[in-house]
Coordinates of C-alpha atoms in Angstrom, one line a residue:
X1 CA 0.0 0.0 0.0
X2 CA 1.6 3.3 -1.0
X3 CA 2.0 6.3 1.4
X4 CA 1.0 9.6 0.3
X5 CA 3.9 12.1 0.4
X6 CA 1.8 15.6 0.3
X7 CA 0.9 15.6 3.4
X8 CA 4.2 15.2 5.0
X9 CA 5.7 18.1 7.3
X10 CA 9.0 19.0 6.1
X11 CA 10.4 17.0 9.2
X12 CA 8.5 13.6 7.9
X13 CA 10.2 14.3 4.7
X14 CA 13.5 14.4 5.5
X15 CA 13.3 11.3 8.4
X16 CA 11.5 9.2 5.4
X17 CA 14.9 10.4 2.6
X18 CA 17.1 9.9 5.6
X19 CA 16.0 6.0 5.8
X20 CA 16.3 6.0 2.0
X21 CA 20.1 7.2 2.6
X22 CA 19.0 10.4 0.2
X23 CA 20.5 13.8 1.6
X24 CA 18.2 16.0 3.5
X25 CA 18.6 18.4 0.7
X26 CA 16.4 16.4 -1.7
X27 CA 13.8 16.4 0.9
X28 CA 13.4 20.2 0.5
X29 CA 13.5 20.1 -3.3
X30 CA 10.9 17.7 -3.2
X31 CA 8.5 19.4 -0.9
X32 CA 9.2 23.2 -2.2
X33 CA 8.1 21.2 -6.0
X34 CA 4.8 20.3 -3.9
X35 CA 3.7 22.7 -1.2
X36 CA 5.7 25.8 -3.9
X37 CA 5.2 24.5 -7.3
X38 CA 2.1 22.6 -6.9
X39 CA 3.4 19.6 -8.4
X40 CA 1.6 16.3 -7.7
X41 CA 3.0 14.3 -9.8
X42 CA 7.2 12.3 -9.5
X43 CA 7.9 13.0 -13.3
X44 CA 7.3 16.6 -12.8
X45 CA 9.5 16.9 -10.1
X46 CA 13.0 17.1 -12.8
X47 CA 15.1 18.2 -10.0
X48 CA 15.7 14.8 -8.5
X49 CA 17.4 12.1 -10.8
X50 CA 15.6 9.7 -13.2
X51 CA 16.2 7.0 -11.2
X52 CA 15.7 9.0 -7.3
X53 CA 12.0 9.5 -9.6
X54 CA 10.9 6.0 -10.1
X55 CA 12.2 4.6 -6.8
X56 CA 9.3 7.1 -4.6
X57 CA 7.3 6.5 -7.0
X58 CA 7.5 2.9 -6.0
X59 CA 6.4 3.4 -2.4
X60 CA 4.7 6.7 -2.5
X61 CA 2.0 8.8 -3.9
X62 CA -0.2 11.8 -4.5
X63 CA -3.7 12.2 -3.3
X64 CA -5.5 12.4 -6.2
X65 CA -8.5 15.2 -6.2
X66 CA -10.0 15.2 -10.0
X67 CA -12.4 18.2 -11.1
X68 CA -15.6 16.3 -12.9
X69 CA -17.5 19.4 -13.0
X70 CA -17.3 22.9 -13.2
X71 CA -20.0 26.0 -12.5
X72 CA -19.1 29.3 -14.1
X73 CA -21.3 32.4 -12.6
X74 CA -22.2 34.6 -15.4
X75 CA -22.6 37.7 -13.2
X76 CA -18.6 37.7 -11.2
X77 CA -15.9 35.5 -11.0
X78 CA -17.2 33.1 -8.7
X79 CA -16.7 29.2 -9.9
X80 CA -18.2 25.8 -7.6
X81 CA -16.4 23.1 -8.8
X82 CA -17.0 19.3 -8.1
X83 CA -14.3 16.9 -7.3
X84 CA -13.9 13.1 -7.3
X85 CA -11.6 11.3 -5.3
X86 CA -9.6 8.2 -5.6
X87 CA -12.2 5.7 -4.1
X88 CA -14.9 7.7 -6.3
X89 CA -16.5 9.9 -3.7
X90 CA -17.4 13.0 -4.7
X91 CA -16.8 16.8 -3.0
X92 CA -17.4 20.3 -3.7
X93 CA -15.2 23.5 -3.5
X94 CA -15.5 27.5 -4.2
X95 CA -13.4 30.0 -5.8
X96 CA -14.4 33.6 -5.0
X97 CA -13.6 36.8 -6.0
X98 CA -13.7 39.8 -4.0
X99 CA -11.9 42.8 -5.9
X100 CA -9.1 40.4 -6.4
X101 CA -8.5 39.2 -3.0
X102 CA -8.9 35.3 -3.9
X103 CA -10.9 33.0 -1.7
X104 CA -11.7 29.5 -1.7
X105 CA -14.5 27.3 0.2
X106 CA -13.1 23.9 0.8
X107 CA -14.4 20.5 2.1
X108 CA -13.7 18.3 5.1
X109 CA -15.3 15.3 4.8
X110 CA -17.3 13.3 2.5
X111 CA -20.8 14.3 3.6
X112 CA -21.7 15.6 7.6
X113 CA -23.5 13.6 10.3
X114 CA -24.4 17.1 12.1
X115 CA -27.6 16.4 11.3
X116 CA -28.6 20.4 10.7
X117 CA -32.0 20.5 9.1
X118 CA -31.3 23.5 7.0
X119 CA -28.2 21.8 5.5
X120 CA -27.8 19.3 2.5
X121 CA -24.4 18.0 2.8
X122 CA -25.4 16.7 6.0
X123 CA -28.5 14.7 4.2
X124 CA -27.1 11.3 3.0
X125 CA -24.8 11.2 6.6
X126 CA -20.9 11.2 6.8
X127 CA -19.2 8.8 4.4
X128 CA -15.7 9.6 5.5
X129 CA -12.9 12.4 6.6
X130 CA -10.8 13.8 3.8
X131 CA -7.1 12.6 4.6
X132 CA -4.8 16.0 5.3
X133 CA -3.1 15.2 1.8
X134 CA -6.9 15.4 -0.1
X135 CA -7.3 18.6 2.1
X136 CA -4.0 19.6 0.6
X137 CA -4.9 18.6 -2.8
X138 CA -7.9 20.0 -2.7
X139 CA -6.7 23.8 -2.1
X140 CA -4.0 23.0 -4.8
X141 CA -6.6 21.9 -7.7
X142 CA -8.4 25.2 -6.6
X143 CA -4.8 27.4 -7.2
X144 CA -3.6 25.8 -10.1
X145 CA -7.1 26.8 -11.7
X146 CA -7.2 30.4 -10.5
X147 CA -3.8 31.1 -9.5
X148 CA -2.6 31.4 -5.6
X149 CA -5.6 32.4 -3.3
X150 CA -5.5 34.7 -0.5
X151 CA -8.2 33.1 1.6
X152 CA -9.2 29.6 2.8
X153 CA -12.7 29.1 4.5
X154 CA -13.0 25.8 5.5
X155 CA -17.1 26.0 5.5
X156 CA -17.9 23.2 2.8
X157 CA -19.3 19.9 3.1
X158 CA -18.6 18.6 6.5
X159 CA -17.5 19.6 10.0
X160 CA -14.0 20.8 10.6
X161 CA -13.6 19.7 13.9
X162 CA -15.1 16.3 13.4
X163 CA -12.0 15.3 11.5
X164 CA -9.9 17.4 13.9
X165 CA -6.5 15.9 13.8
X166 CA -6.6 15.8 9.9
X167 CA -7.5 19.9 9.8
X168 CA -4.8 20.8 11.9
X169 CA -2.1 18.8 10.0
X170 CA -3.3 20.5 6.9
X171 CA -3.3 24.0 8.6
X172 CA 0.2 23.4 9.8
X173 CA 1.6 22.0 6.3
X174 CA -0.1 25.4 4.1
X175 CA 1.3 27.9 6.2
X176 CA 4.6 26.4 6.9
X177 CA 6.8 29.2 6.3
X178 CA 9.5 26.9 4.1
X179 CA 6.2 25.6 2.0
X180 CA 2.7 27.0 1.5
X181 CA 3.5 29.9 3.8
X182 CA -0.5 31.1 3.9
X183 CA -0.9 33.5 6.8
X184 CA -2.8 31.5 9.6
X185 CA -4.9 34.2 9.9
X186 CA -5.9 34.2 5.9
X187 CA -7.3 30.3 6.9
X188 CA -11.1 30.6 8.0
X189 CA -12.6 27.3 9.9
X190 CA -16.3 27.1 10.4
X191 CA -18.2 24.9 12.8
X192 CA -21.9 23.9 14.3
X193 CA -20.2 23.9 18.0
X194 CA -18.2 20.9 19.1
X195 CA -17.5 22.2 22.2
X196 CA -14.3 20.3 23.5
X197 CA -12.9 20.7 19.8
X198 CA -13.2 24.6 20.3
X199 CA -10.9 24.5 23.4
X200 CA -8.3 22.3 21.8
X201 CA -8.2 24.4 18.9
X202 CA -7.3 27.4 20.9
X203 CA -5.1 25.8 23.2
X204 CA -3.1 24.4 19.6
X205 CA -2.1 28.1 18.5
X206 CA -2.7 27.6 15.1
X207 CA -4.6 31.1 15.5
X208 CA -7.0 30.9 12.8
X209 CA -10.1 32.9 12.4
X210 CA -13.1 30.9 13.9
X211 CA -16.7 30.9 12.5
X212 CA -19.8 29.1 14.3
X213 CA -22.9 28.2 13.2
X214 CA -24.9 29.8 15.6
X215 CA -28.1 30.2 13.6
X216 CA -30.4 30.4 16.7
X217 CA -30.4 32.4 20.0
X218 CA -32.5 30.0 21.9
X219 CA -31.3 26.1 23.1
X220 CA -34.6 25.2 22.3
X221 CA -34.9 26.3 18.9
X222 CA -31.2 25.2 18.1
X223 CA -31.9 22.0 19.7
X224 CA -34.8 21.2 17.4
X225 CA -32.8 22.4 13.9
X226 CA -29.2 21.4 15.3
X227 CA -29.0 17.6 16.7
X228 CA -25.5 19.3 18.0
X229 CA -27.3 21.9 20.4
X230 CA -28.5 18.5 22.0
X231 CA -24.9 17.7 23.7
X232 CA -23.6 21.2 24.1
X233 CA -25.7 24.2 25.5
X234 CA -25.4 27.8 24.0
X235 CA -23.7 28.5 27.3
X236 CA -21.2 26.1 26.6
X237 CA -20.7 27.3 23.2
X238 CA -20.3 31.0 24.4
X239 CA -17.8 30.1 26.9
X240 CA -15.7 28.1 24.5
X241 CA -15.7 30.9 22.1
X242 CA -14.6 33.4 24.8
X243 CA -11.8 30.9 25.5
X244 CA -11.5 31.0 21.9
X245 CA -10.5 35.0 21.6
X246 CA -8.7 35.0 24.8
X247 CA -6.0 32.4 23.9
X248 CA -5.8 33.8 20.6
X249 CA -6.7 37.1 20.3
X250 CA -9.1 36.7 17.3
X251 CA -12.6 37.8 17.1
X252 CA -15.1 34.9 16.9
X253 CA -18.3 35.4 13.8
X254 CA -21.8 34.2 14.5
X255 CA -22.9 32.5 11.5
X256 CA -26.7 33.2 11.2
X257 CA -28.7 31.4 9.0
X258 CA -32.3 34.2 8.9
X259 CA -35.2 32.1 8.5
X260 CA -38.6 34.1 8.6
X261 CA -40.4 33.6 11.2
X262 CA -38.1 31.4 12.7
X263 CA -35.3 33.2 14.3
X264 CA -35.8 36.7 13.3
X265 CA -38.6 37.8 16.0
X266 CA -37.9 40.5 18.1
X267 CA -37.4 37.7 21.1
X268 CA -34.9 36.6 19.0
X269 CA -32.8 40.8 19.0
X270 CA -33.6 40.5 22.2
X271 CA -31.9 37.1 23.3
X272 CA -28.7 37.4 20.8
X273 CA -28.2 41.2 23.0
X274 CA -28.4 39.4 26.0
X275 CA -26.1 36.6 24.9
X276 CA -23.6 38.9 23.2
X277 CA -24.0 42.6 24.0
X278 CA -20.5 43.6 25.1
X279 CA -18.4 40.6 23.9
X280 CA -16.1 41.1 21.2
X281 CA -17.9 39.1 18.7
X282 CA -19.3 39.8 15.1
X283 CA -22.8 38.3 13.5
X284 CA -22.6 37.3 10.2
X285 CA -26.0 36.7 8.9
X286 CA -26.6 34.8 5.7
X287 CA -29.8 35.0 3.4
X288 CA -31.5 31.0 3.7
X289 CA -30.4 28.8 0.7
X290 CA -33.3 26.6 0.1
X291 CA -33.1 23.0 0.2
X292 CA -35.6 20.6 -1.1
X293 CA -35.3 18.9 2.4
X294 CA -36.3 22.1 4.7
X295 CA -39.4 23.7 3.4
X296 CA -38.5 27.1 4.3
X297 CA -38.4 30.3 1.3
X298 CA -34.7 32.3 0.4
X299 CA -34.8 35.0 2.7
X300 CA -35.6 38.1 1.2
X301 CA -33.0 41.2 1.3
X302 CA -35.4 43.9 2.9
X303 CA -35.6 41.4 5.9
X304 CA -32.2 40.8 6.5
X305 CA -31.1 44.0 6.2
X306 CA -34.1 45.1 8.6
X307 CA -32.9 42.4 11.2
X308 CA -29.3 43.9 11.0
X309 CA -30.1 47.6 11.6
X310 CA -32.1 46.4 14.3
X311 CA -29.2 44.1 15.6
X312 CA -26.9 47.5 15.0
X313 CA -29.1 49.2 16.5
X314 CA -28.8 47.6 20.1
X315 CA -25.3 47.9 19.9
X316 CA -23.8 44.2 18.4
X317 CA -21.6 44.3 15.2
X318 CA -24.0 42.4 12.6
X319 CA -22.9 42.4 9.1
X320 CA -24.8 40.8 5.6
X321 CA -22.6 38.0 3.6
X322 CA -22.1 39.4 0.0
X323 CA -23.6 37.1 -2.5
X324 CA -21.4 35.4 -4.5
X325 CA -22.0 33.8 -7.6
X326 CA -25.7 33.9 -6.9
X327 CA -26.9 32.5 -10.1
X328 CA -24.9 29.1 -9.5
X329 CA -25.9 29.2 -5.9
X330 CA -27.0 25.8 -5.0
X331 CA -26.8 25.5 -1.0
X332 CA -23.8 23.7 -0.2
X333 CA -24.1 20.0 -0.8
X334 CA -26.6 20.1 -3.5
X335 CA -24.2 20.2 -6.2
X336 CA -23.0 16.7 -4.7
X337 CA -26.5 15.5 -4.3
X338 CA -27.6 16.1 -7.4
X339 CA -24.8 15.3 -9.0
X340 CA -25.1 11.5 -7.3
X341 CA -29.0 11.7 -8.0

């Protein structure tokens, strides 16, 4: 069984050469080729000997992340892309451009078992975590299509923290400094609130921005929409994400999903000020993306900009996601489950 080399640390790579009697200075040509020149492939890499070439070939390998489909909006620059992997499962990813600041939406696993009602990757339940080298592969289809990206949101199909250990290997191999070298704070991880996952997160130092899915200001409501609200109070969840900004000094987001007549009541201003008023935290709120699953209408733009100046307006920092590619924008997950349909 062959061992994938893109998702080695520079240190792996150099302890595997080492056992292979190579010098440690093939190691770094070999991993500035992938993590610099995006190579993913042993023929490419013309550096190392002929014969070097075919002998890692022998006992290693790329992740292989294959685009089968491509989405062009006709109104920006923004492109949804699905990819196949090598045992045939299939993910999606984002490119987005904001005024030429590049930014890509990537996946973590192969489907979600979160459960959110409002969500379609979650729908057909988690197949599998994507290894660190298909998280690796992944960003590196995206760049060699578009060119290097400033941004990573890790907000696709799946939860981050659910395949924990595999996200922070990946975070640590694209912004090594002698590789990738993408700011830590250009990398963007989203999650529905697992709790203990928060804490280990901050406690890692990897200081990346954090997003969570807040979506409602009452347990009871997240409860019934978010099978993750079941385990892990909103208490809880506020006092991991103050443990979050005080261990790494960065500003949590509130994702929020506005539903009408769901979470947008003026019990609802009323709760998020008491949960948040004062905090360093920002709301993000996010027009619905319908699903065929949660029968519930796109929410209109007069309302969510009405719920924001009213947010604003008791004193919480509440912004409105610009839509991107808008006219390609199937909620995440349906571009998989259509596709498979």
């Amino acid at each position: 069984m062959k061992e994938t080399i893109n998702d080695k640390t520079l240190k792996e790579l150099e302890d595997l050469f080492e056992k292979k009697s190579y010098k440690k200075f093939r190691a770094r040509q070999v991993y500035r080729q992938i993590h610099i020149n995006k190579v993913n492939d042993f023929d490419a890499i013309t550096d190392l000997p002929k014969d070097m070439r075919f002998d890692l070939s022998k006992d290693f390998k790329f992740a292989k992340v294959e685009k089968i489909k491509e989405y062009k909006s006709g109104i920006d620059r923004t492109k949804k892309y699905l990819f196949e992997l090598e045992d045939k499962n299939i993910i999606e990813a984002v490119f987005m451009d904001y005024n030429k600041r590049k930014t890509i939406c990537i996946s973590s696993q192969v489907g979600c078992r979160m459960g959110c009602s409002f969500c379609a990757s979650t729908k057909n339940g988690l197949k599998r975590n994507l290894t660190s080298a298909e998280l690796v592969e992944e960003v590196y289809s995206l760049e060699r299509e578009n060119g290097d990206i400033n941004n990573i949101v890790i907000m696709g199909i799946g939860e981050p923290l659910d395949n924990y250990n595999n996200i922070v290997k990946f975070i640590k191999i694209i912004t090594d400094e002698k590789g990738r070298n993408l700011s830590h704070r250009s990398i963007t991880l989203s999650t529905s609130g697992l709790v203990p996952r928060i804490y280990d997160l901050a406690d890692s130092k990897l200081d990346v921005n954090l997003a969570i899915s807040l979506h409602y200001a009452f347990d009871y409501k997240r409860r019934e929409y978010m099978p993750v609200a079941k385990k892990y109070s909103l208490e809880n969840l506020i006092k991991a994400s103050d443990y979050y900004l005080e261990k790494t000094k960065r500003r949590v987001s509130m994702e929020y999903v506005l539903i009408d007549g769901v979470n947008n009541t003026k019990e609802d201003i009323d709760q998020l000020c008491r949960l948040f008023k004062g905090k360093n935290i920002h709301i993000n709120l996010i027009p619905l993306n319908p699903i065929e699953e949660f029968k519930h209408e796109k929410t209109k733009k007069a309302l969510i900009n009405k719920f924001q100046v009213a947010l604003e307006k008791r004193g919480l920092n509440a912004t409105v996601r610009q839509a991107m590619g808008s006219d390609i924008n199937a909620a995440c997950g349906q571009l998989r489950n259509n596709y498979a349909r």
